[in-house]
Amino acid sequence: MILDQINEAVQRGKARDAEELVNQAIAQKVSAKDILDKGLLAAMAVVGKKFKENEVFVPEVLISARALNKGTAALKPYLAAQGVKPLGKAIICTVKGDLHDIGKNLVRMMLEGVGLEVQDLGVDVAPEKVVEAVKVSDAKVLCLSALLTTTMGAQKDTIDALVAAGVRDKVKIMVGGAPVTAEYAKQIGADAYTSDAASAATAAKAFY
Ligand code: B1M
């Protein structure tokens, strides 16, 4: 079945195959959600488990991540609602010290899917850079992603820097990423926490 083939292509790090198979699945009218959840993300969960158990190492994870990114990029137009007028602006980044960008990219796509124009500051973004972006933008929502227990603290540092710069209340701050919890979000003064990209988009939309 095509979803198993997509899954295998990502696990084996075959970026071009992943892209082509996603296009084939779309042509076969497989839902974008199934392609994402059962094909692309299910594969990364397997890779993640193997990574944790030292069965695969950073280079293999990276090539799988590249294949996953290719696949999700091919899916992007189908995840995004088409012809929607921009609802407003949002800013997104992965926080300082953290290079993981797959989840952040998915959140960005989902935000675009509900009609938001998203400024993506990238990965390993220092609090000062976020402060500058918030100062000059009319974005109403700021999304901070962190994938490491060691970089969750940078979500707090970023919020603290926004407070110190007097621009905290310009934006609603959303936090997420695998180690982040609703309790932690509350503790650091964020406005919202969601566990996945789709609910991040729903939560962001509610702020407009
Ligand atoms: Co990294 N890594 N990694 N890694 N890596 C994890 C996160 C880890 C859990 C693996 C493990 O040990 N099991 C572990 C973290 C442990 C911890 O801190 N608790 C880990 C580690 C330790 C590391 C290094 C330190 C390894 C090393 O060098 N010794 C290193 C750190 C580098 C750094 O950032 N400074 C490192 C490096 C890497 C790679 C570069 C090899 C690669 C990243 C490639 C890339 O992103 N371009 C990588 C990868 C791919 C992973 C795993 C395997 C997969 C992460 C991923 O993309 N998942 C991961 C293990 C795992 O998660 N199973 C692991 C798919 C993605 C869609 O999920 O990002 O969770 P995720 O996003 C989700 C939600 O969290 C949520 O929505 C998404 C889904 O809908 N979400 C938000 C995310 N952001 C959100 C923001 C929101 C709302 C929701 O609102 C703002």
mmCIF file of C-alpha atoms and ligand atoms in Angstrom:
data_model
loop_
_atom_site.group_PDB
_atom_site.id
_atom_site.type_symbol
_atom_site.label_atom_id
_atom_site.label_comp_id
_atom_site.label_asym_id
_atom_site.label_seq_id
_atom_site.Cartn_x
_atom_site.Cartn_y
_atom_site.Cartn_z
ATOM 1 C CA MET A 1 0.000 0.000 0.000
ATOM 2 C CA ILE A 2 1.213 3.501 -0.828
ATOM 3 C CA LEU A 3 1.319 4.654 2.832
ATOM 4 C CA ASP A 4 3.663 1.776 3.700
ATOM 5 C CA GLN A 5 5.866 2.734 0.754
ATOM 6 C CA ILE A 6 6.010 6.357 1.963
ATOM 7 C CA ASN A 7 6.818 5.106 5.444
ATOM 8 C CA GLU A 8 9.635 2.926 4.121
ATOM 9 C CA ALA A 9 11.042 5.707 1.917
ATOM 10 C CA VAL A 10 11.317 8.032 4.938
ATOM 11 C CA GLN A 11 12.850 5.348 7.134
ATOM 12 C CA ARG A 12 15.426 4.610 4.454
ATOM 13 C CA GLY A 13 16.078 8.315 3.860
ATOM 14 C CA LYS A 14 15.001 8.255 0.205
ATOM 15 C CA ALA A 15 13.962 11.890 -0.190
ATOM 16 C CA ARG A 16 13.106 11.795 -3.900
ATOM 17 C CA ASP A 17 11.058 8.608 -3.477
ATOM 18 C CA ALA A 18 9.226 10.115 -0.501
ATOM 19 C CA GLU A 19 8.294 13.188 -2.555
ATOM 20 C CA GLU A 20 7.198 11.142 -5.559
ATOM 21 C CA LEU A 21 5.181 8.676 -3.463
ATOM 22 C CA VAL A 22 3.403 11.537 -1.670
ATOM 23 C CA ASN A 23 2.454 12.951 -5.078
ATOM 24 C CA GLN A 24 1.199 9.511 -6.142
ATOM 25 C CA ALA A 25 -0.835 9.156 -2.945
ATOM 26 C CA ILE A 26 -2.400 12.571 -3.537
ATOM 27 C CA ALA A 27 -3.277 11.514 -7.099
ATOM 28 C CA GLN A 28 -4.875 8.369 -5.620
ATOM 29 C CA LYS A 29 -6.971 10.668 -3.391
ATOM 30 C CA VAL A 30 -5.489 9.389 -0.117
ATOM 31 C CA SER A 31 -6.261 12.058 2.508
ATOM 32 C CA ALA A 32 -3.467 14.498 3.319
ATOM 33 C CA LYS A 33 -3.957 13.696 7.008
ATOM 34 C CA ASP A 34 -3.384 9.960 6.439
ATOM 35 C CA ILE A 35 -0.326 10.645 4.283
ATOM 36 C CA LEU A 36 1.075 12.810 7.065
ATOM 37 C CA ASP A 37 0.120 10.688 10.082
ATOM 38 C CA LYS A 38 0.311 7.123 8.753
ATOM 39 C CA GLY A 39 3.047 7.584 6.159
ATOM 40 C CA LEU A 40 5.464 10.374 7.025
ATOM 41 C CA LEU A 41 5.187 10.838 10.808
ATOM 42 C CA ALA A 42 4.778 7.129 11.597
ATOM 43 C CA ALA A 43 8.109 6.561 9.851
ATOM 44 C CA MET A 44 9.830 9.250 11.908
ATOM 45 C CA ALA A 45 8.454 7.695 15.101
ATOM 46 C CA VAL A 46 10.198 4.430 14.162
ATOM 47 C CA VAL A 47 13.430 6.283 13.366
ATOM 48 C CA GLY A 48 13.150 8.139 16.685
ATOM 49 C CA LYS A 49 12.762 4.875 18.585
ATOM 50 C CA LYS A 50 15.775 3.374 16.825
ATOM 51 C CA PHE A 51 17.764 6.558 17.540
ATOM 52 C CA LYS A 52 16.899 6.283 21.222
ATOM 53 C CA GLU A 53 17.921 2.641 21.297
ATOM 54 C CA ASN A 54 21.202 3.341 19.471
ATOM 55 C CA GLU A 55 20.176 1.279 16.473
ATOM 56 C CA VAL A 56 20.650 4.274 14.156
ATOM 57 C CA PHE A 57 22.748 7.415 14.591
ATOM 58 C CA VAL A 58 22.643 11.136 13.746
ATOM 59 C CA PRO A 59 23.499 10.778 9.994
ATOM 60 C CA GLU A 60 20.675 8.267 9.423
ATOM 61 C CA VAL A 61 18.255 10.425 11.393
ATOM 62 C CA LEU A 62 19.258 13.432 9.313
ATOM 63 C CA ILE A 63 18.662 11.733 5.989
ATOM 64 C CA SER A 64 15.297 10.475 7.219
ATOM 65 C CA ALA A 65 14.489 14.007 8.397
ATOM 66 C CA ARG A 66 15.390 15.329 4.945
ATOM 67 C CA ALA A 67 13.093 12.758 3.324
ATOM 68 C CA LEU A 68 10.332 13.687 5.761
ATOM 69 C CA ASN A 69 10.748 17.376 4.940
ATOM 70 C CA LYS A 70 10.585 16.644 1.186
ATOM 71 C CA GLY A 71 7.422 14.618 1.725
ATOM 72 C CA THR A 72 5.719 17.249 3.882
ATOM 73 C CA ALA A 73 6.704 19.983 1.392
ATOM 74 C CA ALA A 74 4.941 18.034 -1.380
ATOM 75 C CA LEU A 75 1.911 17.782 0.884
ATOM 76 C CA LYS A 76 1.866 21.443 1.839
ATOM 77 C CA PRO A 77 -0.621 22.730 -0.758
ATOM 78 C CA TYR A 78 -3.065 20.010 0.293
ATOM 79 C CA LEU A 79 -2.727 20.681 3.998
ATOM 80 C CA ALA A 80 -3.242 24.374 3.475
ATOM 81 C CA ALA A 81 -6.782 25.549 2.949
ATOM 82 C CA GLN A 82 -6.853 27.028 -0.514
ATOM 83 C CA GLY A 83 -7.989 30.495 -1.419
ATOM 84 C CA VAL A 84 -8.272 31.589 2.206
ATOM 85 C CA LYS A 85 -7.713 35.296 2.762
ATOM 86 C CA PRO A 86 -4.847 35.919 5.239
ATOM 87 C CA LEU A 87 -6.295 35.987 8.724
ATOM 88 C CA GLY A 88 -3.340 37.874 10.151
ATOM 89 C CA LYS A 89 0.332 37.371 10.936
ATOM 90 C CA ALA A 90 2.244 34.994 13.209
ATOM 91 C CA ILE A 91 5.912 34.485 14.028
ATOM 92 C CA ILE A 92 7.462 31.064 14.623
ATOM 93 C CA CYS A 93 10.881 29.695 15.543
ATOM 94 C CA THR A 94 12.758 26.937 17.294
ATOM 95 C CA VAL A 95 14.410 28.409 20.374
ATOM 96 C CA LYS A 96 18.071 29.048 21.090
ATOM 97 C CA GLY A 97 20.322 25.977 21.224
ATOM 98 C CA ASP A 98 17.803 23.775 19.421
ATOM 99 C CA LEU A 99 18.229 22.663 15.818
ATOM 100 C CA HIS A 100 15.076 20.525 15.446
ATOM 101 C CA ASP A 101 12.863 21.998 12.762
ATOM 102 C CA ILE A 102 10.490 19.297 11.524
ATOM 103 C CA GLY A 103 7.781 19.925 14.130
ATOM 104 C CA LYS A 104 8.198 23.691 13.764
ATOM 105 C CA ASN A 105 7.811 23.388 9.987
ATOM 106 C CA LEU A 106 4.652 21.349 10.446
ATOM 107 C CA VAL A 107 3.191 23.898 12.839
ATOM 108 C CA ARG A 108 4.045 26.623 10.307
ATOM 109 C CA MET A 109 2.263 24.717 7.536
ATOM 110 C CA MET A 110 -0.808 24.169 9.684
ATOM 111 C CA LEU A 111 -0.884 27.867 10.632
ATOM 112 C CA GLU A 112 -0.702 28.721 6.949
ATOM 113 C CA GLY A 113 -3.487 26.202 6.460
ATOM 114 C CA VAL A 114 -5.843 28.239 8.660
ATOM 115 C CA GLY A 115 -4.976 31.384 6.707
ATOM 116 C CA LEU A 116 -2.143 32.933 8.715
ATOM 117 C CA GLU A 117 0.855 34.606 7.129
ATOM 118 C CA VAL A 118 3.837 33.152 8.984
ATOM 119 C CA GLN A 119 7.261 34.706 9.484
ATOM 120 C CA ASP A 120 9.647 31.817 10.177
ATOM 121 C CA LEU A 121 12.777 32.906 12.065
ATOM 122 C CA GLY A 122 14.347 29.444 11.729
ATOM 123 C CA VAL A 123 16.143 27.355 14.345
ATOM 124 C CA ASP A 124 18.494 28.173 17.221
ATOM 125 C CA VAL A 125 16.954 31.626 17.528
ATOM 126 C CA ALA A 126 18.246 33.837 20.335
ATOM 127 C CA PRO A 127 15.713 35.673 22.545
ATOM 128 C CA GLU A 128 17.053 39.064 21.306
ATOM 129 C CA LYS A 129 16.223 38.112 17.724
ATOM 130 C CA VAL A 130 12.673 37.188 18.722
ATOM 131 C CA VAL A 131 12.319 40.491 20.585
ATOM 132 C CA GLU A 132 13.419 42.419 17.470
ATOM 133 C CA ALA A 133 10.969 40.513 15.263
ATOM 134 C CA VAL A 134 8.067 41.116 17.661
ATOM 135 C CA LYS A 135 8.942 44.822 17.914
ATOM 136 C CA VAL A 136 8.773 45.450 14.167
ATOM 137 C CA SER A 137 5.964 43.060 13.250
ATOM 138 C CA ASP A 138 2.224 43.375 13.647
ATOM 139 C CA ALA A 139 1.966 39.618 14.293
ATOM 140 C CA LYS A 140 -0.538 38.738 17.008
ATOM 141 C CA VAL A 141 0.829 35.272 17.745
ATOM 142 C CA LEU A 142 4.341 34.045 18.545
ATOM 143 C CA CYS A 143 5.076 30.293 18.433
ATOM 144 C CA LEU A 144 8.112 28.877 20.215
ATOM 145 C CA SER A 145 9.136 25.274 19.582
ATOM 146 C CA ALA A 146 11.614 23.280 21.722
ATOM 147 C CA LEU A 147 12.474 19.601 21.339
ATOM 148 C CA LEU A 148 15.080 19.146 24.046
ATOM 149 C CA THR A 149 14.685 19.189 27.794
ATOM 150 C CA THR A 150 17.837 21.323 27.770
ATOM 151 C CA THR A 151 16.287 23.976 25.483
ATOM 152 C CA MET A 152 12.848 24.263 27.117
ATOM 153 C CA GLY A 153 14.441 26.879 29.347
ATOM 154 C CA ALA A 154 15.070 29.027 26.283
ATOM 155 C CA GLN A 155 11.288 29.333 25.860
ATOM 156 C CA LYS A 156 11.217 30.947 29.305
ATOM 157 C CA ASP A 157 14.286 33.097 28.503
ATOM 158 C CA THR A 158 12.531 34.323 25.359
ATOM 159 C CA ILE A 159 9.356 35.241 27.249
ATOM 160 C CA ASP A 160 11.447 36.973 29.925
ATOM 161 C CA ALA A 161 13.298 38.954 27.231
ATOM 162 C CA LEU A 162 9.974 40.058 25.719
ATOM 163 C CA VAL A 163 8.793 41.199 29.150
ATOM 164 C CA ALA A 164 12.060 43.079 29.762
ATOM 165 C CA ALA A 165 11.756 44.792 26.370
ATOM 166 C CA GLY A 166 8.172 45.837 27.157
ATOM 167 C CA VAL A 167 6.659 43.992 24.194
ATOM 168 C CA ARG A 168 5.291 40.883 25.935
ATOM 169 C CA ASP A 169 1.688 41.989 25.539
ATOM 170 C CA LYS A 170 2.002 42.677 21.802
ATOM 171 C CA VAL A 171 1.650 38.936 21.149
ATOM 172 C CA LYS A 172 -0.066 35.818 22.385
ATOM 173 C CA ILE A 173 2.687 33.311 23.071
ATOM 174 C CA MET A 174 2.223 29.651 22.192
ATOM 175 C CA VAL A 175 4.733 26.976 23.173
ATOM 176 C CA GLY A 176 5.105 23.352 22.145
ATOM 177 C CA GLY A 177 7.462 20.517 21.324
ATOM 178 C CA ALA A 178 7.814 16.988 22.650
ATOM 179 C CA PRO A 179 9.115 17.708 26.200
ATOM 180 C CA VAL A 180 6.831 20.710 26.798
ATOM 181 C CA THR A 181 3.677 20.344 28.914
ATOM 182 C CA ALA A 182 0.638 22.498 29.627
ATOM 183 C CA GLU A 183 1.850 22.879 33.195
ATOM 184 C CA TYR A 184 5.265 24.121 32.069
ATOM 185 C CA ALA A 185 3.637 26.533 29.626
ATOM 186 C CA LYS A 186 1.611 28.037 32.475
ATOM 187 C CA GLN A 187 4.646 28.194 34.732
ATOM 188 C CA ILE A 188 6.684 30.244 32.223
ATOM 189 C CA GLY A 189 3.827 32.613 31.409
ATOM 190 C CA ALA A 190 2.886 31.397 27.925
ATOM 191 C CA ASP A 191 -0.672 31.954 26.715
ATOM 192 C CA ALA A 192 -1.175 28.521 25.176
ATOM 193 C CA TYR A 193 0.284 25.047 24.866
ATOM 194 C CA THR A 194 -0.713 22.437 22.320
ATOM 195 C CA SER A 195 0.714 18.975 21.823
ATOM 196 C CA ASP A 196 0.506 18.836 18.044
ATOM 197 C CA ALA A 197 0.585 21.000 14.957
ATOM 198 C CA ALA A 198 -3.093 20.726 14.055
ATOM 199 C CA SER A 199 -4.268 21.862 17.488
ATOM 200 C CA ALA A 200 -1.644 24.634 17.425
ATOM 201 C CA ALA A 201 -3.355 26.004 14.318
ATOM 202 C CA THR A 202 -6.791 25.811 15.946
ATOM 203 C CA ALA A 203 -5.491 27.537 19.084
ATOM 204 C CA ALA A 204 -3.703 30.235 17.060
ATOM 205 C CA LYS A 205 -6.824 30.951 15.000
ATOM 206 C CA ALA A 206 -8.786 31.550 18.191
ATOM 207 C CA PHE A 207 -6.510 34.522 18.971
ATOM 208 C CA TYR A 208 -7.650 36.440 15.836
HETATM 209 CO CO1 B1M B 1 17.154 14.931 18.131
HETATM 210 N N1 B1M B 1 16.485 14.419 19.892
HETATM 211 N N2 B1M B 1 18.845 15.456 18.932
HETATM 212 N N3 B1M B 1 17.740 15.164 16.322
HETATM 213 N N4 B1M B 1 15.604 13.996 17.587
HETATM 214 C C1 B1M B 1 15.094 13.991 19.968
HETATM 215 C C2 B1M B 1 14.166 15.170 20.210
HETATM 216 C C3 B1M B 1 15.142 12.964 21.186
HETATM 217 C C4 B1M B 1 13.784 12.807 21.903
HETATM 218 C C5 B1M B 1 15.716 11.601 20.679
HETATM 219 C C6 B1M B 1 15.803 10.575 21.771
HETATM 220 O O1 B1M B 1 16.761 10.541 22.494
HETATM 221 N N5 B1M B 1 14.798 9.739 21.901
HETATM 222 C C7 B1M B 1 16.270 13.588 22.068
HETATM 223 C C8 B1M B 1 15.801 14.620 23.098
HETATM 224 C C9 B1M B 1 15.832 14.094 24.515
HETATM 225 C C10 B1M B 1 15.361 15.160 25.427
HETATM 226 O O2 B1M B 1 15.923 16.211 25.540
HETATM 227 N N6 B1M B 1 14.248 14.866 26.093
HETATM 228 C C11 B1M B 1 17.167 14.213 21.011
HETATM 229 C C12 B1M B 1 18.532 14.526 21.203
HETATM 230 C C13 B1M B 1 19.108 14.127 22.537
HETATM 231 C C14 B1M B 1 19.311 15.163 20.221
HETATM 232 C C15 B1M B 1 20.779 15.564 20.295
HETATM 233 C C16 B1M B 1 21.223 16.183 21.621
HETATM 234 C C17 B1M B 1 21.579 14.279 19.936
HETATM 235 C C18 B1M B 1 23.072 14.427 20.036
HETATM 236 O O3 B1M B 1 23.667 15.156 19.295
HETATM 237 N N7 B1M B 1 23.609 13.704 21.003
HETATM 238 C C19 B1M B 1 20.931 16.569 19.124
HETATM 239 C C20 B1M B 1 20.649 18.012 19.549
HETATM 240 C C21 B1M B 1 20.905 19.003 18.457
HETATM 241 C C22 B1M B 1 20.356 20.373 18.820
HETATM 242 O O4 B1M B 1 19.202 20.638 18.588
HETATM 243 N N8 B1M B 1 21.191 21.221 19.409
HETATM 244 C C23 B1M B 1 19.852 16.071 18.215
HETATM 245 C C24 B1M B 1 19.918 16.176 16.837
HETATM 246 C C25 B1M B 1 18.961 15.713 15.975
HETATM 247 C C26 B1M B 1 19.126 15.717 14.448
HETATM 248 C C27 B1M B 1 19.887 16.942 13.924
HETATM 249 C C28 B1M B 1 19.890 14.468 14.083
HETATM 250 C C29 B1M B 1 17.633 15.582 13.981
HETATM 251 C C30 B1M B 1 16.936 16.932 13.710
HETATM 252 C C31 B1M B 1 16.764 17.201 12.247
HETATM 253 C C32 B1M B 1 15.812 18.343 11.996
HETATM 254 O O5 B1M B 1 14.942 18.675 12.771
HETATM 255 N N9 B1M B 1 16.010 18.945 10.845
HETATM 256 C C33 B1M B 1 16.978 14.952 15.210
HETATM 257 C C34 B1M B 1 15.735 14.282 15.188
HETATM 258 C C35 B1M B 1 15.084 14.138 13.835
HETATM 259 C C36 B1M B 1 15.124 13.782 16.363
HETATM 260 C C37 B1M B 1 13.886 12.870 16.481
HETATM 261 C C38 B1M B 1 14.321 11.466 16.037
HETATM 262 C C39 B1M B 1 12.654 13.275 15.712
HETATM 263 C C40 B1M B 1 12.171 14.695 15.987
HETATM 264 C C41 B1M B 1 11.115 15.034 14.988
HETATM 265 O O6 B1M B 1 11.359 15.748 14.041
HETATM 266 N N10 B1M B 1 9.905 14.445 15.159
HETATM 267 C C42 B1M B 1 13.570 12.975 18.029
HETATM 268 C C43 B1M B 1 12.981 11.694 18.620
HETATM 269 C C44 B1M B 1 11.482 11.704 18.533
HETATM 270 O O7 B1M B 1 10.838 12.740 18.646
HETATM 271 N N11 B1M B 1 10.912 10.574 18.378
HETATM 272 C C45 B1M B 1 14.813 13.535 18.580
HETATM 273 C C46 B1M B 1 8.801 14.619 14.231
HETATM 274 C C47 B1M B 1 8.119 15.962 14.549
HETATM 275 C C48 B1M B 1 6.920 16.131 13.653
HETATM 276 O O8 B1M B 1 7.709 15.911 15.887
HETATM 277 O O9 B1M B 1 9.165 17.880 16.550
HETATM 278 O O10 B1M B 1 7.870 16.539 18.305
HETATM 279 P P1 B1M B 1 7.988 17.106 16.933
HETATM 280 O O11 B1M B 1 6.752 18.066 16.677
HETATM 281 C C49 B1M B 1 5.434 17.677 17.035
HETATM 282 C C50 B1M B 1 5.004 18.172 18.413
HETATM 283 O O12 B1M B 1 6.039 18.200 19.352
HETATM 284 C C51 B1M B 1 4.356 19.495 18.118
HETATM 285 O O13 B1M B 1 3.844 19.380 16.797
HETATM 286 C C52 B1M B 1 4.527 18.355 16.065
HETATM 287 C C53 B1M B 1 3.572 17.301 15.526
HETATM 288 O O14 B1M B 1 2.307 17.691 15.241
HETATM 289 N N12 B1M B 1 5.124 20.731 18.195
HETATM 290 C C54 B1M B 1 4.507 21.877 18.546
HETATM 291 C C55 B1M B 1 6.405 20.999 17.917
HETATM 292 N N13 B1M B 1 6.642 22.293 18.078
HETATM 293 C C56 B1M B 1 5.498 22.860 18.463
HETATM 294 C C57 B1M B 1 5.172 24.185 18.762
HETATM 295 C C58 B1M B 1 3.851 24.479 19.133
HETATM 296 C C59 B1M B 1 2.910 23.474 19.208
HETATM 297 C C60 B1M B 1 3.200 22.165 18.911
HETATM 298 O O15 B1M B 1 3.417 25.712 19.430
HETATM 299 C C61 B1M B 1 4.312 26.761 19.360
#
